[in-house]
Short mmCIF file of N, CA, C and O in Angstrom, two decimals:
data_model
loop_
_atom_site.label_atom_id
_atom_site.label_comp_id
_atom_site.label_asym_id
_atom_site.label_seq_id
_atom_site.Cartn_x
_atom_site.Cartn_y
_atom_site.Cartn_z
N MET A 1 9.34 0.78 7.93
CA MET A 1 10.86 2.25 8.03
C MET A 1 10.64 2.69 6.50
O MET A 1 9.08 2.02 5.94
N ASP A 2 10.59 3.27 6.30
CA ASP A 2 10.42 4.42 4.81
C ASP A 2 11.14 4.86 4.05
O ASP A 2 12.80 5.14 4.62
N GLY A 3 11.25 4.81 2.90
CA GLY A 3 12.17 5.08 1.95
C GLY A 3 12.10 4.68 0.63
O GLY A 3 11.14 4.68 -0.13
N GLU A 4 13.38 5.32 -0.21
CA GLU A 4 12.87 4.69 -1.45
C GLU A 4 12.90 3.49 -1.97
O GLU A 4 13.63 2.80 -1.59
N ARG A 5 12.35 2.89 -2.99
CA ARG A 5 12.22 1.63 -3.59
C ARG A 5 12.21 0.93 -4.62
O ARG A 5 10.70 1.93 -5.23
N GLY A 6 12.18 1.24 -6.21
CA GLY A 6 11.07 0.64 -7.72
C GLY A 6 11.86 2.72 -8.05
O GLY A 6 12.31 3.33 -7.91
N LYS A 7 10.43 2.76 -8.00
CA LYS A 7 10.40 4.32 -8.68
C LYS A 7 9.66 5.20 -8.59
O LYS A 7 8.88 5.73 -8.54
N GLY A 8 9.32 4.61 -7.07
CA GLY A 8 9.88 6.10 -6.48
C GLY A 8 9.31 5.70 -3.78
O GLY A 8 10.42 5.03 -4.25
N ASN A 9 7.90 6.70 -3.61
CA ASN A 9 8.98 6.73 -1.75
C ASN A 9 7.61 5.80 -1.86
O ASN A 9 6.52 6.27 -1.26
N TYR A 10 8.04 4.63 -0.82
CA TYR A 10 7.03 4.48 -0.07
C TYR A 10 6.47 4.62 0.93
O TYR A 10 7.95 5.55 1.94
N ASP A 11 5.29 4.29 1.75
CA ASP A 11 5.28 4.85 3.33
C ASP A 11 5.34 3.74 3.82
O ASP A 11 6.40 4.78 4.86
N ILE A 12 5.31 2.52 4.30
CA ILE A 12 5.94 1.37 5.21
C ILE A 12 5.92 0.74 3.88
O ILE A 12 5.34 -0.02 4.03
N LEU A 13 7.56 -0.21 4.52
CA LEU A 13 7.62 -1.43 3.97
C LEU A 13 8.09 -2.17 5.17
O LEU A 13 9.23 -1.61 6.09
N LEU A 14 7.89 -3.30 5.39
CA LEU A 14 8.22 -4.01 7.01
C LEU A 14 8.71 -5.53 5.94
O LEU A 14 8.50 -6.38 5.15
N ARG A 15 10.16 -5.53 5.76
CA ARG A 15 10.81 -6.78 5.27
C ARG A 15 10.95 -7.96 6.27
O ARG A 15 11.10 -7.53 6.63
N ILE A 16 10.33 -8.97 6.05
CA ILE A 16 11.04 -9.92 6.18
C ILE A 16 12.13 -10.67 6.00
O ILE A 16 12.34 -11.26 4.81
N ASN A 17 13.52 -11.23 7.21
CA ASN A 17 14.32 -12.32 6.80
C ASN A 17 14.75 -13.49 6.84
O ASN A 17 14.96 -13.94 6.53
N LEU A 18 12.91 -13.68 6.85
CA LEU A 18 12.95 -15.94 7.45
C LEU A 18 11.95 -16.26 5.66
O LEU A 18 11.50 -15.22 5.13
N PRO A 19 12.47 -16.93 5.42
CA PRO A 19 12.67 -17.90 4.09
C PRO A 19 10.83 -18.02 4.04
O PRO A 19 9.89 -17.61 2.99
N CYS A 20 9.94 -18.19 5.38
CA CYS A 20 8.52 -18.59 4.78
C CYS A 20 6.93 -17.33 5.05
O CYS A 20 6.28 -17.65 5.57
N GLY A 21 7.67 -15.55 5.92
CA GLY A 21 8.49 -15.28 5.76
C GLY A 21 7.35 -14.31 4.97
O GLY A 21 8.02 -14.68 3.61
N ARG A 22 6.87 -13.24 5.11
CA ARG A 22 6.14 -12.52 3.80
C ARG A 22 6.10 -11.01 3.91
O ARG A 22 6.24 -10.34 5.26
N HIS A 23 6.32 -9.85 3.03
CA HIS A 23 6.74 -8.70 3.34
C HIS A 23 5.08 -7.83 2.94
O HIS A 23 4.05 -8.23 2.35
N ILE A 24 5.90 -6.51 4.23
CA ILE A 24 4.15 -6.32 4.04
C ILE A 24 4.58 -4.26 3.77
O ILE A 24 5.91 -4.12 3.85
N ILE A 25 4.05 -4.41 2.18
CA ILE A 25 4.12 -3.36 1.63
C ILE A 25 2.68 -1.61 2.01
O ILE A 25 1.66 -2.85 1.79
N MET A 26 2.60 -0.39 2.81
CA MET A 26 1.28 0.35 3.40
C MET A 26 2.13 1.24 2.65
O MET A 26 2.86 2.13 2.53
N GLU A 27 0.93 1.68 1.61
CA GLU A 27 0.47 2.39 1.14
C GLU A 27 -0.87 2.89 2.31
O GLU A 27 -1.75 3.09 1.56
N PHE A 28 -0.68 4.40 2.48
CA PHE A 28 -1.38 5.59 2.73
C PHE A 28 -2.12 6.49 2.03
O PHE A 28 -1.48 7.81 1.30
N LYS A 29 -3.39 6.62 2.12
CA LYS A 29 -4.10 8.18 1.30
C LYS A 29 -5.11 8.70 2.28
O LYS A 29 -5.61 8.37 3.26
N ARG A 30 -5.13 10.46 2.44
CA ARG A 30 -5.80 11.19 3.18
C ARG A 30 -6.88 11.12 2.59
O ARG A 30 -7.25 11.95 0.93
N ALA A 31 -8.38 11.42 3.28
CA ALA A 31 -9.20 11.63 2.32
C ALA A 31 -9.66 12.91 3.22
O ALA A 31 -10.47 13.34 5.00
N ARG A 32 -10.70 13.86 2.49
CA ARG A 32 -11.17 14.88 3.55
C ARG A 32 -12.85 14.13 4.04
O ARG A 32 -13.01 13.70 3.46
N SER A 33 -13.22 15.05 5.36
CA SER A 33 -14.41 14.53 6.14
C SER A 33 -14.98 14.37 5.12
O SER A 33 -16.31 13.91 5.61
N ASN A 34 -15.56 15.31 3.97
CA ASN A 34 -16.69 14.71 2.59
C ASN A 34 -16.91 13.84 1.96
O ASN A 34 -16.99 13.84 1.52
N THR A 35 -15.50 13.14 1.96
CA THR A 35 -15.29 12.19 0.98
C THR A 35 -16.54 11.11 1.20
O THR A 35 -16.70 10.56 2.44
N ARG A 36 -16.61 10.88 -0.12
CA ARG A 36 -17.89 9.73 0.22
C ARG A 36 -16.92 8.19 0.84
O ARG A 36 -16.62 8.07 0.28
N ASP A 37 -18.13 7.31 0.97
CA ASP A 37 -17.21 5.60 0.92
C ASP A 37 -16.85 5.55 -0.96
O ASP A 37 -16.04 4.88 -0.04
N ASP A 38 -17.81 5.57 -0.56
CA ASP A 38 -17.09 5.14 -2.23
C ASP A 38 -16.22 5.18 -3.28
O ASP A 38 -15.06 5.19 -3.51
N ILE A 39 -15.75 6.63 -3.04
CA ILE A 39 -14.71 7.37 -3.01
C ILE A 39 -13.43 6.53 -2.24
O ILE A 39 -12.51 6.44 -2.71
N MET A 40 -13.73 6.42 -1.16
CA MET A 40 -12.58 6.59 -0.15
C MET A 40 -12.69 4.77 -0.56
O MET A 40 -10.94 4.28 -0.78
N GLU A 41 -12.96 4.36 -0.93
CA GLU A 41 -12.83 3.14 -1.37
C GLU A 41 -11.62 2.55 -2.86
O GLU A 41 -11.09 2.36 -2.66
N ARG A 42 -12.52 3.30 -3.62
CA ARG A 42 -12.25 4.17 -4.37
C ARG A 42 -10.11 3.96 -4.46
O ARG A 42 -8.92 3.35 -5.20
N LEU A 43 -10.55 5.29 -3.59
CA LEU A 43 -8.93 5.56 -3.26
C LEU A 43 -7.97 4.13 -2.64
O LEU A 43 -6.69 4.75 -2.72
N THR A 44 -8.28 3.49 -1.77
CA THR A 44 -7.73 2.54 -1.26
C THR A 44 -7.55 1.57 -2.75
O THR A 44 -5.65 0.53 -2.49
N HIS A 45 -8.17 1.14 -3.42
CA HIS A 45 -7.52 0.96 -4.88
C HIS A 45 -6.64 1.06 -5.35
O HIS A 45 -5.67 0.77 -5.88
N ASP A 46 -6.18 2.50 -5.90
CA ASP A 46 -5.26 4.48 -6.17
C ASP A 46 -4.18 3.47 -5.43
O ASP A 46 -2.97 3.64 -6.63
N ALA A 47 -3.83 3.11 -4.61
CA ALA A 47 -3.11 2.92 -3.87
C ALA A 47 -2.43 2.07 -3.79
O ALA A 47 -0.57 1.76 -3.63
N LEU A 48 -3.28 0.40 -4.56
CA LEU A 48 -2.85 -0.81 -4.52
C LEU A 48 -1.76 -0.57 -5.69
O LEU A 48 -0.94 -1.50 -5.69
N GLN A 49 -2.49 0.87 -6.50
CA GLN A 49 -2.22 0.24 -8.00
C GLN A 49 -0.69 1.07 -7.96
O GLN A 49 0.61 0.93 -8.89
N GLN A 50 -0.91 2.58 -6.93
CA GLN A 50 0.76 2.63 -6.84
C GLN A 50 2.03 2.44 -6.28
O GLN A 50 2.24 2.35 -7.47
N ILE A 51 1.90 1.44 -5.40
CA ILE A 51 2.19 0.33 -5.49
C ILE A 51 2.62 -0.64 -6.75
O ILE A 51 4.34 -0.80 -6.86
N ARG A 52 2.06 -0.58 -7.51
CA ARG A 52 1.91 -1.76 -8.35
C ARG A 52 2.46 -0.97 -9.08
O ARG A 52 4.05 -1.23 -9.60
N ASP A 53 2.52 0.51 -9.71
CA ASP A 53 3.25 1.33 -10.85
C ASP A 53 4.49 1.74 -10.43
O ASP A 53 5.50 1.14 -11.30
N ARG A 54 4.24 2.13 -9.13
CA ARG A 54 5.55 2.00 -8.50
C ARG A 54 7.06 1.20 -8.81
O ARG A 54 8.20 1.30 -7.99
N GLU A 55 6.63 0.60 -8.53
CA GLU A 55 7.01 -0.97 -7.90
C GLU A 55 7.49 -1.30 -7.22
O GLU A 55 9.17 -0.95 -6.59
N TYR A 56 7.57 -0.64 -5.56
CA TYR A 56 7.55 -1.15 -3.94
C TYR A 56 8.53 -1.99 -3.62
O TYR A 56 8.99 -2.37 -2.73
N PHE A 57 7.86 -3.25 -4.56
CA PHE A 57 8.56 -4.54 -3.97
C PHE A 57 9.77 -5.27 -4.90
O PHE A 57 10.15 -6.01 -4.53
N HIS A 58 10.84 -3.47 -5.71
CA HIS A 58 11.33 -4.49 -6.06
C HIS A 58 12.81 -4.49 -5.44
O HIS A 58 12.53 -4.04 -4.57
N GLY A 59 12.94 -6.40 -5.73
CA GLY A 59 13.89 -7.09 -5.47
C GLY A 59 13.74 -7.38 -4.56
O GLY A 59 14.64 -8.01 -3.73
N LEU A 60 12.49 -7.57 -3.56
CA LEU A 60 12.27 -8.26 -2.97
C LEU A 60 11.58 -9.78 -3.22
O LEU A 60 11.16 -9.95 -4.79
N LYS A 61 11.48 -10.78 -2.61
CA LYS A 61 12.03 -12.54 -3.28
C LYS A 61 10.71 -12.46 -2.38
O LYS A 61 10.23 -13.03 -1.19
N GLY A 62 9.53 -13.92 -3.20
CA GLY A 62 8.87 -14.54 -1.80
C GLY A 62 7.25 -13.41 -1.90
O GLY A 62 7.15 -12.83 -3.14
N ASP A 63 6.63 -13.75 -0.96
CA ASP A 63 5.15 -13.22 -1.03
C ASP A 63 5.22 -12.24 -0.86
O ASP A 63 6.01 -11.19 0.17
N VAL A 64 4.08 -10.75 -0.76
CA VAL A 64 4.49 -10.26 -0.06
C VAL A 64 3.03 -8.90 -0.35
O VAL A 64 2.06 -9.41 -0.84
N LEU A 65 2.53 -8.34 1.32
CA LEU A 65 1.42 -8.42 1.52
C LEU A 65 1.04 -7.26 0.46
O LEU A 65 1.45 -6.29 1.98
N MET A 66 0.08 -6.36 0.31
CA MET A 66 -0.33 -5.28 -0.18
C MET A 66 -1.09 -4.28 0.82
O MET A 66 -2.77 -5.47 0.32
N TYR A 67 -1.34 -3.29 1.02
CA TYR A 67 -1.96 -2.58 1.58
C TYR A 67 -2.65 -1.70 1.05
O TYR A 67 -1.31 -0.62 1.27
N GLY A 68 -3.49 -1.03 1.41
CA GLY A 68 -4.26 0.50 -0.06
C GLY A 68 -4.74 0.94 1.39
O GLY A 68 -5.36 0.88 1.32
N ILE A 69 -4.20 1.99 2.03
CA ILE A 69 -5.42 2.59 3.00
C ILE A 69 -5.67 3.71 3.20
O ILE A 69 -4.25 4.92 3.57
N VAL A 70 -6.88 4.26 3.80
CA VAL A 70 -6.96 5.97 3.24
C VAL A 70 -7.76 6.14 5.17
O VAL A 70 -8.52 5.17 5.15
N VAL A 71 -7.60 7.14 5.26
CA VAL A 71 -7.91 7.49 5.83
C VAL A 71 -8.28 9.40 5.97
O VAL A 71 -8.55 9.55 5.35
N ARG A 72 -10.28 9.60 7.00
CA ARG A 72 -11.30 9.69 7.12
C ARG A 72 -11.27 10.49 7.77
O ARG A 72 -12.29 9.30 8.27
N GLY A 73 -10.46 11.17 8.35
CA GLY A 73 -10.66 11.95 10.20
C GLY A 73 -10.00 10.78 10.79
O GLY A 73 -9.35 9.72 10.96
N LYS A 74 -11.60 10.12 11.70
CA LYS A 74 -11.36 8.31 12.63
C LYS A 74 -11.48 7.43 11.74
O LYS A 74 -11.96 6.44 12.41
N ASP A 75 -12.32 7.72 10.48
CA ASP A 75 -12.57 5.68 10.09
C ASP A 75 -11.34 6.08 8.41
O ASP A 75 -10.92 6.53 8.42
N VAL A 76 -11.89 4.81 9.04
CA VAL A 76 -10.04 4.06 8.05
C VAL A 76 -10.71 3.39 7.58
O VAL A 76 -11.51 2.82 6.98
N MET A 77 -10.84 2.79 6.08
CA MET A 77 -10.29 1.84 5.38
C MET A 77 -8.88 1.66 4.38
O MET A 77 -8.70 2.04 3.90
N VAL A 78 -10.01 0.10 4.05
CA VAL A 78 -8.31 -0.62 4.16
C VAL A 78 -8.04 -1.64 2.61
O VAL A 78 -10.11 -2.45 2.95
N SER A 79 -8.24 -1.84 1.57
CA SER A 79 -7.97 -3.10 1.02
C SER A 79 -7.07 -3.69 0.81
O SER A 79 -5.54 -2.95 1.44
N SER A 80 -7.28 -4.49 0.37
CA SER A 80 -4.86 -5.66 0.38
C SER A 80 -5.16 -6.66 -0.82
O SER A 80 -6.42 -6.83 -1.25
N GLU A 81 -4.24 -7.07 -1.47
CA GLU A 81 -3.84 -7.40 -2.57
C GLU A 81 -2.25 -8.54 -2.04
O GLU A 81 -0.82 -8.13 -1.24
N THR A 82 -2.97 -9.53 -2.28
CA THR A 82 -0.79 -10.24 -2.07
C THR A 82 -0.18 -10.69 -3.47
O THR A 82 -0.93 -11.41 -4.34
N VAL A 83 0.77 -10.59 -3.49
CA VAL A 83 1.53 -10.86 -5.05
C VAL A 83 2.99 -12.34 -4.64
O VAL A 83 3.57 -11.84 -3.92
N SER A 84 3.03 -13.00 -5.69
CA SER A 84 4.00 -13.43 -5.23
C SER A 84 5.13 -13.65 -6.28
O SER A 84 4.83 -13.34 -7.57
N LEU A 85 6.44 -13.07 -5.58
CA LEU A 85 8.13 -12.62 -6.72
C LEU A 85 8.58 -13.86 -6.63
O LEU A 85 9.27 -14.95 -5.99
#
């Protein structure tokens, strides 16, 4: 599902209705074909920071697994972080 939560629009949110499950928030970024790997890694962290800054986890309870995903052509780089609310 995509939509609005907190102070903005998230890309993908998977809400879990089980008490022991984890919610998942994914934020995607697109990189140009000539983007270096170190810049792609920084963009994954920027995506995680966007999730935190815009509070996409607002109203969720329990653990939230956040993914910052950058796509460059057929290459994908991912960073993740877990927060407990």
